[in-house]
């Protein structure tokens, strides 16, 4: 039973409180009279979809942004935060979603940045003290049994370690209240478990913690209390004991959500994609993909699981013609297509949902309609005798808008003005409307609202039921488990193992994602 | 031997404005502001220093100030430095406050400097202008000057050469051994990270760019008050751009930039000595003097083409910081 369930002593103040905070960005109300309260010693999870306003609220509590209205209370006193410096002084420290570490600095330099000690009387122009802070930091790390090399360059450390550096950095500043924004997004399941254990130890030492996430499972596992935000408003606060995944999902979205997708059994057909000993270099000429053999058959979904940065991006780029492989062979529909251009591949029957949709999926400054025919604009009926036929393009767009429920339902709006979910629906619509035989979908639901996730998942399954072969690359384990027929786990550029869905358990995948192969 | 020391000394002297320009670039780029206006800042510094010294010389003499020559030269130095700092301020306001494209801002400042100096020169510094006080004398350092070879090479110079040598060490110390340096570099690498730990990104960028401008101004002062003794049109002659090459090849470090500047200094020394070399040997006389004059610029191209790509600039340089 968690401490916060027992009635609190009448005189104890919340550690941190936001009162009726409102924050507008040109047009968007990111926070609409939001109140939030963090009790001493609790882990309070802030849950909400992308764009719900979670980061904005926490940025305000950390002094990074100024609220338009509302008050901030720390330990029972109203405070004014003119910058992070003020928040840090109050013992409030935030660990951001994208780490705030300077890659070329050492661990030590990153930890002391902004709170340096000097020798002599010259203030900021005095000699930077290193030995003393190093001892203090080492003591902190030992106390929490964390291991870090203070002289290592941060950019060369794995993300899991970088996160520990962020936490030590917060504690070194005397944090009493720790705000973590989506801390598990970049971690393996094992690393996430380790992080949660560390957070527990911290609360036992008296810290209070706000943890932002959009993952339902981990939220139930770690929280003492859960507050849910939707579209800039605070929906409510619940105890995990009273909550379930479906209840939380409903609070997040505002309606009933079907978390499970129906997936009928299918007999896989002939291979539509095969790679042999594929080697692909990253931008620094290191092998990011290192000898990968994959087969995707018609009517099956092969999921590629793995923590971000284990070669998935380079693999997808090689398969879609955006990067030439260094070695090996790629067969698509039985033909050698190694080194083929994206257009050749598209004409062969490849559909591609890229990882970075803003960069490779749509042209933001083109209309929705033009984006709907990006791969086929030069073919009839969209072009005849070298001339574009806007009427045909508009008709196609209108039809796709209907089929995929893209909003706003206006073919003329700029694609860049659509929300992430609608951009992704547009890309899915375009790619699935061309009668392709192979779909390579990379992180298809990243940063997308739950409504769009439902639709995208149903569409991927439907395409597979109609005989399309699908390669699904995702770092969301839940997504991989929900959709795949077989699962390949990538680790450091290699496929460690390929499992049938029946034998793929969370634990087993978790181990593989961390590079542990069962003997 | 004498020949060689003389040659090296000349290289060190001609390396001075290039090294100073490179330090100006290092300071602003390390803080994340690209500065291609060093050329214009130099030119302006040169003009303002000369103008000030020229117009104060006679009044100071008339007022019976003892060393009127030196006094007017010193006031010229201060004015030149301030002029550079002023342009640094202008560049930082457009780049930081108004978030303009820094290359365009730099180009505009260069054009402004070319135009303004030309106009002021025509209007106030030609035929009717008062007499100029000349250039700074050499100041041999007592004791050290007596060291054989090295004494003449290093300790028998005019003041700005010493200042350049001193600044090499000072900037290296500040950038790599002090909290301020850590702040400057963090702001140039990852401004948001700096902001989240309470560092005032804009303030650091302003200060770095303005101090950089002041140093670029000093580089210009060297041209008029230490080298030539008068101003001529566009006399910076691309040194501000060569300085940027030295900064890049020196990997944005003062020590590296100093070394590279010496290389350019050797090139320039070669160019200056070309005439005497040509008269010394018939073979060398075959080479047209224009080729010698092109040496520093050729070096720049070779350095940038050969090594520029491999050097990584501060990650956030050139990007305005959006909260
Ligand atoms: N600096 C900003 N400028 C304009 N709009 C912003 C800014 N920051 C956030 N927003 C908008 O505010 C809303 C909430 O964003 P955010 O707080 O980041 O959500 P979350 O962290 O819950 O995903 C979104 O619609 C987002 O586009
Ligand atoms: Mg967020």
PDB file of C-alpha atoms in Angstrom, chain A residues 80-315:
ATOM      1  CA  UNK A  80       7.513  33.619  -8.673  1.00  0.00           C
ATOM      2  CA  UNK A  81       9.707  31.851 -11.193  1.00  0.00           C
ATOM      3  CA  UNK A  82      11.547  34.088 -13.618  1.00  0.00           C
ATOM      4  CA  UNK A  83      13.702  31.292 -14.940  1.00  0.00           C
ATOM      5  CA  UNK A  84      14.984  27.809 -14.174  1.00  0.00           C
ATOM      6  CA  UNK A  85      17.434  29.386 -11.748  1.00  0.00           C
ATOM      7  CA  UNK A  86      14.570  30.368  -9.468  1.00  0.00           C
ATOM      8  CA  UNK A  87      13.024  26.915  -9.693  1.00  0.00           C
ATOM      9  CA  UNK A  88      16.353  25.247  -8.910  1.00  0.00           C
ATOM     10  CA  UNK A  89      16.665  27.526  -5.902  1.00  0.00           C
ATOM     11  CA  UNK A  90      13.294  26.179  -4.723  1.00  0.00           C
ATOM     12  CA  UNK A  91      14.601  22.625  -5.169  1.00  0.00           C
ATOM     13  CA  UNK A  92      12.608  21.945  -8.339  1.00  0.00           C
ATOM     14  CA  UNK A  93      14.622  20.347 -11.155  1.00  0.00           C
ATOM     15  CA  UNK A  94      13.401  18.969 -14.464  1.00  0.00           C
ATOM     16  CA  UNK A  95      14.882  16.199 -16.593  1.00  0.00           C
ATOM     17  CA  UNK A  96      13.722  16.892 -20.140  1.00  0.00           C
ATOM     18  CA  UNK A  97      12.377  14.529 -22.750  1.00  0.00           C
ATOM     19  CA  UNK A  98      15.320  15.397 -24.970  1.00  0.00           C
ATOM     20  CA  UNK A  99      18.287  15.366 -22.656  1.00  0.00           C
ATOM     21  CA  UNK A 100      19.782  18.696 -21.804  1.00  0.00           C
ATOM     22  CA  UNK A 101      23.372  17.554 -21.913  1.00  0.00           C
ATOM     23  CA  UNK A 102      26.180  18.999 -24.006  1.00  0.00           C
ATOM     24  CA  UNK A 103      27.505  16.025 -25.976  1.00  0.00           C
ATOM     25  CA  UNK A 104      31.085  17.295 -26.269  1.00  0.00           C
ATOM     26  CA  UNK A 105      31.382  18.027 -22.540  1.00  0.00           C
ATOM     27  CA  UNK A 106      32.436  15.452 -19.987  1.00  0.00           C
ATOM     28  CA  UNK A 107      30.004  14.050 -17.443  1.00  0.00           C
ATOM     29  CA  UNK A 108      31.591  16.256 -14.791  1.00  0.00           C
ATOM     30  CA  UNK A 109      31.333  19.420 -16.879  1.00  0.00           C
ATOM     31  CA  UNK A 110      27.686  18.719 -17.623  1.00  0.00           C
ATOM     32  CA  UNK A 111      26.859  18.141 -13.988  1.00  0.00           C
ATOM     33  CA  UNK A 112      28.518  21.307 -12.702  1.00  0.00           C
ATOM     34  CA  UNK A 113      27.361  23.532 -15.597  1.00  0.00           C
ATOM     35  CA  UNK A 114      25.702  26.616 -14.153  1.00  0.00           C
ATOM     36  CA  UNK A 115      26.671  25.844 -10.550  1.00  0.00           C
ATOM     37  CA  UNK A 116      30.442  25.820 -10.919  1.00  0.00           C
ATOM     38  CA  UNK A 117      32.828  26.353  -8.049  1.00  0.00           C
ATOM     39  CA  UNK A 118      36.001  28.361  -8.566  1.00  0.00           C
ATOM     40  CA  UNK A 119      39.325  28.921  -6.959  1.00  0.00           C
ATOM     41  CA  UNK A 120      40.343  32.494  -6.251  1.00  0.00           C
ATOM     42  CA  UNK A 121      38.468  35.764  -6.278  1.00  0.00           C
ATOM     43  CA  UNK A 122      37.765  36.165  -9.965  1.00  0.00           C
ATOM     44  CA  UNK A 123      34.230  34.838 -10.016  1.00  0.00           C
ATOM     45  CA  UNK A 124      33.314  33.423 -13.380  1.00  0.00           C
ATOM     46  CA  UNK A 125      36.804  34.112 -14.672  1.00  0.00           C
ATOM     47  CA  UNK A 126      38.460  32.160 -11.854  1.00  0.00           C
ATOM     48  CA  UNK A 127      39.865  28.677 -12.261  1.00  0.00           C
ATOM     49  CA  UNK A 128      37.135  26.063 -12.605  1.00  0.00           C
ATOM     50  CA  UNK A 129      37.292  23.691  -9.647  1.00  0.00           C
ATOM     51  CA  UNK A 130      37.111  20.038 -10.697  1.00  0.00           C
ATOM     52  CA  UNK A 131      38.445  17.868  -7.882  1.00  0.00           C
ATOM     53  CA  UNK A 132      36.004  18.932  -5.183  1.00  0.00           C
ATOM     54  CA  UNK A 133      32.801  18.585  -7.226  1.00  0.00           C
ATOM     55  CA  UNK A 134      34.113  15.287  -8.559  1.00  0.00           C
ATOM     56  CA  UNK A 135      34.285  13.950  -4.987  1.00  0.00           C
ATOM     57  CA  UNK A 136      30.815  15.231  -4.180  1.00  0.00           C
ATOM     58  CA  UNK A 137      29.327  13.743  -7.340  1.00  0.00           C
ATOM     59  CA  UNK A 138      31.054  10.426  -6.759  1.00  0.00           C
ATOM     60  CA  UNK A 139      29.585  10.327  -3.249  1.00  0.00           C
ATOM     61  CA  UNK A 140      26.119  11.000  -4.641  1.00  0.00           C
ATOM     62  CA  UNK A 141      26.484   8.279  -7.251  1.00  0.00           C
ATOM     63  CA  UNK A 142      27.778   5.774  -4.700  1.00  0.00           C
ATOM     64  CA  UNK A 143      24.875   6.503  -2.398  1.00  0.00           C
ATOM     65  CA  UNK A 144      22.468   5.539  -5.178  1.00  0.00           C
ATOM     66  CA  UNK A 145      24.769   2.764  -6.440  1.00  0.00           C
ATOM     67  CA  UNK A 146      25.052   4.365  -9.863  1.00  0.00           C
ATOM     68  CA  UNK A 147      28.173   3.913 -11.910  1.00  0.00           C
ATOM     69  CA  UNK A 148      29.370   6.693 -14.146  1.00  0.00           C
ATOM     70  CA  UNK A 149      32.757   7.719 -15.434  1.00  0.00           C
ATOM     71  CA  UNK A 150      32.978  11.425 -14.691  1.00  0.00           C
ATOM     72  CA  UNK A 151      35.598  12.012 -17.365  1.00  0.00           C
ATOM     73  CA  UNK A 152      33.719  10.312 -20.204  1.00  0.00           C
ATOM     74  CA  UNK A 153      32.329  12.512 -22.984  1.00  0.00           C
ATOM     75  CA  UNK A 154      28.543  12.466 -22.627  1.00  0.00           C
ATOM     76  CA  UNK A 155      27.938  12.069 -26.353  1.00  0.00           C
ATOM     77  CA  UNK A 156      29.762   8.747 -26.263  1.00  0.00           C
ATOM     78  CA  UNK A 157      27.600   7.255 -23.503  1.00  0.00           C
ATOM     79  CA  UNK A 158      24.518   5.094 -24.085  1.00  0.00           C
ATOM     80  CA  UNK A 159      21.220   6.916 -23.514  1.00  0.00           C
ATOM     81  CA  UNK A 160      20.467   4.924 -20.379  1.00  0.00           C
ATOM     82  CA  UNK A 161      23.649   6.246 -18.809  1.00  0.00           C
ATOM     83  CA  UNK A 162      22.981   9.757 -20.072  1.00  0.00           C
ATOM     84  CA  UNK A 163      19.714   9.666 -18.210  1.00  0.00           C
ATOM     85  CA  UNK A 164      21.510   8.718 -15.010  1.00  0.00           C
ATOM     86  CA  UNK A 165      23.802  11.681 -15.609  1.00  0.00           C
ATOM     87  CA  UNK A 166      20.714  13.888 -15.868  1.00  0.00           C
ATOM     88  CA  UNK A 167      19.397  12.567 -12.581  1.00  0.00           C
ATOM     89  CA  UNK A 168      22.721  13.015 -10.789  1.00  0.00           C
ATOM     90  CA  UNK A 169      22.884  16.505 -12.282  1.00  0.00           C
ATOM     91  CA  UNK A 170      19.486  17.250 -10.750  1.00  0.00           C
ATOM     92  CA  UNK A 171      20.468  15.875  -7.337  1.00  0.00           C
ATOM     93  CA  UNK A 172      23.773  17.777  -7.418  1.00  0.00           C
ATOM     94  CA  UNK A 173      21.710  20.954  -7.681  1.00  0.00           C
ATOM     95  CA  UNK A 174      19.944  19.978  -4.492  1.00  0.00           C
ATOM     96  CA  UNK A 175      16.723  18.788  -6.109  1.00  0.00           C
ATOM     97  CA  UNK A 176      13.914  17.965  -3.669  1.00  0.00           C
ATOM     98  CA  UNK A 177      11.328  17.781  -6.396  1.00  0.00           C
ATOM     99  CA  UNK A 178      12.198  15.976  -9.599  1.00  0.00           C
ATOM    100  CA  UNK A 179      10.218  16.333 -12.817  1.00  0.00           C
ATOM    101  CA  UNK A 180      10.910  13.698 -15.478  1.00  0.00           C
ATOM    102  CA  UNK A 181       9.453  14.276 -18.958  1.00  0.00           C
ATOM    103  CA  UNK A 182       8.847  10.987 -20.819  1.00  0.00           C
ATOM    104  CA  UNK A 183      11.932   9.367 -19.311  1.00  0.00           C
ATOM    105  CA  UNK A 184      11.290   5.880 -20.652  1.00  0.00           C
ATOM    106  CA  UNK A 185      10.857   6.805 -24.312  1.00  0.00           C
ATOM    107  CA  UNK A 186      14.476   5.988 -25.075  1.00  0.00           C
ATOM    108  CA  UNK A 187      15.024   3.078 -22.677  1.00  0.00           C
ATOM    109  CA  UNK A 188      14.887  -0.700 -23.029  1.00  0.00           C
ATOM    110  CA  UNK A 189      12.306  -2.400 -20.796  1.00  0.00           C
ATOM    111  CA  UNK A 190      15.148  -3.477 -18.482  1.00  0.00           C
ATOM    112  CA  UNK A 191      16.544   0.028 -18.277  1.00  0.00           C
ATOM    113  CA  UNK A 192      13.059   1.336 -17.569  1.00  0.00           C
ATOM    114  CA  UNK A 193      12.667  -1.092 -14.674  1.00  0.00           C
ATOM    115  CA  UNK A 194      16.045   0.014 -13.324  1.00  0.00           C
ATOM    116  CA  UNK A 195      14.990   3.620 -13.597  1.00  0.00           C
ATOM    117  CA  UNK A 196      11.789   2.952 -11.663  1.00  0.00           C
ATOM    118  CA  UNK A 197      13.744   1.229  -8.899  1.00  0.00           C
ATOM    119  CA  UNK A 198      16.040   4.243  -8.730  1.00  0.00           C
ATOM    120  CA  UNK A 199      13.051   6.590  -8.499  1.00  0.00           C
ATOM    121  CA  UNK A 200      11.640   4.525  -5.625  1.00  0.00           C
ATOM    122  CA  UNK A 201      14.922   4.800  -3.762  1.00  0.00           C
ATOM    123  CA  UNK A 202      14.838   8.551  -4.295  1.00  0.00           C
ATOM    124  CA  UNK A 203      11.351   8.908  -2.837  1.00  0.00           C
ATOM    125  CA  UNK A 204      12.511   6.944   0.187  1.00  0.00           C
ATOM    126  CA  UNK A 205      15.127   9.646   0.642  1.00  0.00           C
ATOM    127  CA  UNK A 206      12.351  12.209   0.709  1.00  0.00           C
ATOM    128  CA  UNK A 207      12.210  13.363  -2.904  1.00  0.00           C
ATOM    129  CA  UNK A 208       8.887  13.981  -4.598  1.00  0.00           C
ATOM    130  CA  UNK A 209       8.667  13.014  -8.247  1.00  0.00           C
ATOM    131  CA  UNK A 210       6.504  13.982 -11.212  1.00  0.00           C
ATOM    132  CA  UNK A 211       6.787  11.546 -14.086  1.00  0.00           C
ATOM    133  CA  UNK A 212       5.292  12.342 -17.477  1.00  0.00           C
ATOM    134  CA  UNK A 213       4.360   9.531 -19.816  1.00  0.00           C
ATOM    135  CA  UNK A 214       1.826   8.398 -22.359  1.00  0.00           C
ATOM    136  CA  UNK A 215       2.420   4.690 -21.721  1.00  0.00           C
ATOM    137  CA  UNK A 216      -0.413   3.136 -19.754  1.00  0.00           C
ATOM    138  CA  UNK A 217       1.343   0.017 -18.487  1.00  0.00           C
ATOM    139  CA  UNK A 218       4.299   1.691 -16.839  1.00  0.00           C
ATOM    140  CA  UNK A 219       2.045   4.333 -15.416  1.00  0.00           C
ATOM    141  CA  UNK A 220       0.097   1.720 -13.477  1.00  0.00           C
ATOM    142  CA  UNK A 221       3.298   0.017 -12.381  1.00  0.00           C
ATOM    143  CA  UNK A 222       5.057   2.979 -10.828  1.00  0.00           C
ATOM    144  CA  UNK A 223       2.522   5.626  -9.832  1.00  0.00           C
ATOM    145  CA  UNK A 224       1.289   6.546  -6.375  1.00  0.00           C
ATOM    146  CA  UNK A 225      -1.237   8.775  -8.079  1.00  0.00           C
ATOM    147  CA  UNK A 226      -2.115   9.454 -11.706  1.00  0.00           C
ATOM    148  CA  UNK A 227      -3.347  12.743 -13.161  1.00  0.00           C
ATOM    149  CA  UNK A 228      -4.666  12.769 -16.693  1.00  0.00           C
ATOM    150  CA  UNK A 229      -4.605  15.719 -19.099  1.00  0.00           C
ATOM    151  CA  UNK A 230      -6.518  16.054 -22.334  1.00  0.00           C
ATOM    152  CA  UNK A 231      -6.424  18.964 -24.799  1.00  0.00           C
ATOM    153  CA  UNK A 232      -4.980  21.400 -22.301  1.00  0.00           C
ATOM    154  CA  UNK A 233      -7.356  20.514 -19.477  1.00  0.00           C
ATOM    155  CA  UNK A 234      -6.857  18.447 -16.331  1.00  0.00           C
ATOM    156  CA  UNK A 235      -9.333  15.573 -16.590  1.00  0.00           C
ATOM    157  CA  UNK A 236      -8.869  14.089 -13.144  1.00  0.00           C
ATOM    158  CA  UNK A 237      -6.616  12.363 -10.656  1.00  0.00           C
ATOM    159  CA  UNK A 238      -6.931   8.670  -9.741  1.00  0.00           C
ATOM    160  CA  UNK A 239      -5.096   6.078  -7.670  1.00  0.00           C
ATOM    161  CA  UNK A 240      -3.630   3.191  -9.673  1.00  0.00           C
ATOM    162  CA  UNK A 241      -5.509   0.739  -7.473  1.00  0.00           C
ATOM    163  CA  UNK A 242      -8.764   2.160  -8.800  1.00  0.00           C
ATOM    164  CA  UNK A 243      -7.622   2.444 -12.410  1.00  0.00           C
ATOM    165  CA  UNK A 244      -7.174   0.139 -15.349  1.00  0.00           C
ATOM    166  CA  UNK A 245      -5.585   0.598 -18.750  1.00  0.00           C
ATOM    167  CA  UNK A 246      -8.943   1.024 -20.420  1.00  0.00           C
ATOM    168  CA  UNK A 247     -10.139   3.566 -17.863  1.00  0.00           C
ATOM    169  CA  UNK A 248      -6.962   5.618 -18.278  1.00  0.00           C
ATOM    170  CA  UNK A 249      -7.179   5.399 -22.064  1.00  0.00           C
ATOM    171  CA  UNK A 250     -10.744   6.605 -21.906  1.00  0.00           C
ATOM    172  CA  UNK A 251      -9.728   9.531 -19.690  1.00  0.00           C
ATOM    173  CA  UNK A 252      -6.918  10.410 -22.109  1.00  0.00           C
ATOM    174  CA  UNK A 253      -9.034  10.278 -25.241  1.00  0.00           C
ATOM    175  CA  UNK A 254     -12.441  11.240 -23.932  1.00  0.00           C
ATOM    176  CA  UNK A 255     -14.280   8.218 -25.273  1.00  0.00           C
ATOM    177  CA  UNK A 256     -14.163   4.431 -25.195  1.00  0.00           C
ATOM    178  CA  UNK A 257     -11.068   3.068 -26.901  1.00  0.00           C
ATOM    179  CA  UNK A 258     -10.490  -0.389 -28.296  1.00  0.00           C
ATOM    180  CA  UNK A 259      -6.927  -1.217 -27.326  1.00  0.00           C
ATOM    181  CA  UNK A 260      -6.952  -4.655 -28.925  1.00  0.00           C
ATOM    182  CA  UNK A 261      -7.055  -5.095 -32.700  1.00  0.00           C
ATOM    183  CA  UNK A 262      -8.792  -8.093 -34.279  1.00  0.00           C
ATOM    184  CA  UNK A 263      -6.326 -10.159 -36.229  1.00  0.00           C
ATOM    185  CA  UNK A 264      -7.571 -13.264 -38.083  1.00  0.00           C
ATOM    186  CA  UNK A 265      -5.131 -16.101 -38.769  1.00  0.00           C
ATOM    187  CA  UNK A 266      -3.563 -15.935 -42.214  1.00  0.00           C
ATOM    188  CA  UNK A 267      -1.505 -18.328 -44.286  1.00  0.00           C
ATOM    189  CA  UNK A 268       1.627 -16.476 -45.336  1.00  0.00           C
ATOM    190  CA  UNK A 269       2.298 -16.486 -49.095  1.00  0.00           C
ATOM    191  CA  UNK A 270       5.421 -16.130 -51.212  1.00  0.00           C
ATOM    192  CA  UNK A 271       8.247 -13.889 -50.011  1.00  0.00           C
ATOM    193  CA  UNK A 272       7.846 -10.254 -51.073  1.00  0.00           C
ATOM    194  CA  UNK A 273      11.017  -9.008 -49.400  1.00  0.00           C
ATOM    195  CA  UNK A 274      14.258 -10.809 -48.740  1.00  0.00           C
ATOM    196  CA  UNK A 275      17.578  -9.455 -47.614  1.00  0.00           C
ATOM    197  CA  UNK A 276      20.828 -11.374 -47.648  1.00  0.00           C
ATOM    198  CA  UNK A 277      23.765 -10.428 -45.424  1.00  0.00           C
ATOM    199  CA  UNK A 278      22.766  -6.805 -45.674  1.00  0.00           C
ATOM    200  CA  UNK A 279      25.325  -4.302 -44.440  1.00  0.00           C
ATOM    201  CA  UNK A 280      24.457  -0.593 -44.298  1.00  0.00           C
ATOM    202  CA  UNK A 281      26.671   2.226 -43.122  1.00  0.00           C
ATOM    203  CA  UNK A 282      25.513   5.154 -41.068  1.00  0.00           C
ATOM    204  CA  UNK A 283      26.587   8.735 -41.775  1.00  0.00           C
ATOM    205  CA  UNK A 284      29.882   8.197 -40.018  1.00  0.00           C
ATOM    206  CA  UNK A 285      30.728   5.164 -42.164  1.00  0.00           C
ATOM    207  CA  UNK A 286      30.194   2.723 -39.335  1.00  0.00           C
ATOM    208  CA  UNK A 287      28.167  -0.408 -40.057  1.00  0.00           C
ATOM    209  CA  UNK A 288      24.767   0.412 -38.543  1.00  0.00           C
ATOM    210  CA  UNK A 289      23.215  -2.662 -40.103  1.00  0.00           C
ATOM    211  CA  UNK A 290      25.637  -5.524 -39.947  1.00  0.00           C
ATOM    212  CA  UNK A 291      24.689  -8.642 -41.865  1.00  0.00           C
ATOM    213  CA  UNK A 292      20.919  -8.818 -41.665  1.00  0.00           C
ATOM    214  CA  UNK A 293      18.852 -11.618 -43.231  1.00  0.00           C
ATOM    215  CA  UNK A 294      15.128 -10.980 -43.305  1.00  0.00           C
ATOM    216  CA  UNK A 295      12.174 -12.466 -45.127  1.00  0.00           C
ATOM    217  CA  UNK A 296       8.733 -10.900 -45.299  1.00  0.00           C
ATOM    218  CA  UNK A 297       6.017 -12.934 -46.998  1.00  0.00           C
ATOM    219  CA  UNK A 298       2.768 -11.873 -48.571  1.00  0.00           C
ATOM    220  CA  UNK A 299       0.014 -11.670 -45.983  1.00  0.00           C
ATOM    221  CA  UNK A 300       2.236 -11.418 -42.931  1.00  0.00           C
ATOM    222  CA  UNK A 301       3.497  -8.701 -40.663  1.00  0.00           C
ATOM    223  CA  UNK A 302       7.115  -8.973 -39.592  1.00  0.00           C
ATOM    224  CA  UNK A 303       7.760  -6.730 -36.615  1.00  0.00           C
ATOM    225  CA  UNK A 304      11.240  -5.341 -35.972  1.00  0.00           C
ATOM    226  CA  UNK A 305      11.577  -4.672 -32.273  1.00  0.00           C
ATOM    227  CA  UNK A 306      14.497  -2.871 -30.709  1.00  0.00           C
ATOM    228  CA  UNK A 307      15.556   0.225 -28.878  1.00  0.00           C
ATOM    229  CA  UNK A 308      15.980   3.271 -31.080  1.00  0.00           C
ATOM    230  CA  UNK A 309      19.367   3.609 -32.679  1.00  0.00           C
ATOM    231  CA  UNK A 310      20.160  -0.053 -33.189  1.00  0.00           C
ATOM    232  CA  UNK A 311      20.191   0.230 -36.981  1.00  0.00           C
ATOM    233  CA  UNK A 312      16.459   0.299 -37.681  1.00  0.00           C
ATOM    234  CA  UNK A 313      16.613   3.689 -39.370  1.00  0.00           C
ATOM    235  CA  UNK A 314      19.462   2.710 -41.655  1.00  0.00           C
ATOM    236  CA  UNK A 315      17.772  -0.616 -42.427  1.00  0.00           C
TER     237      UNK A 315
END
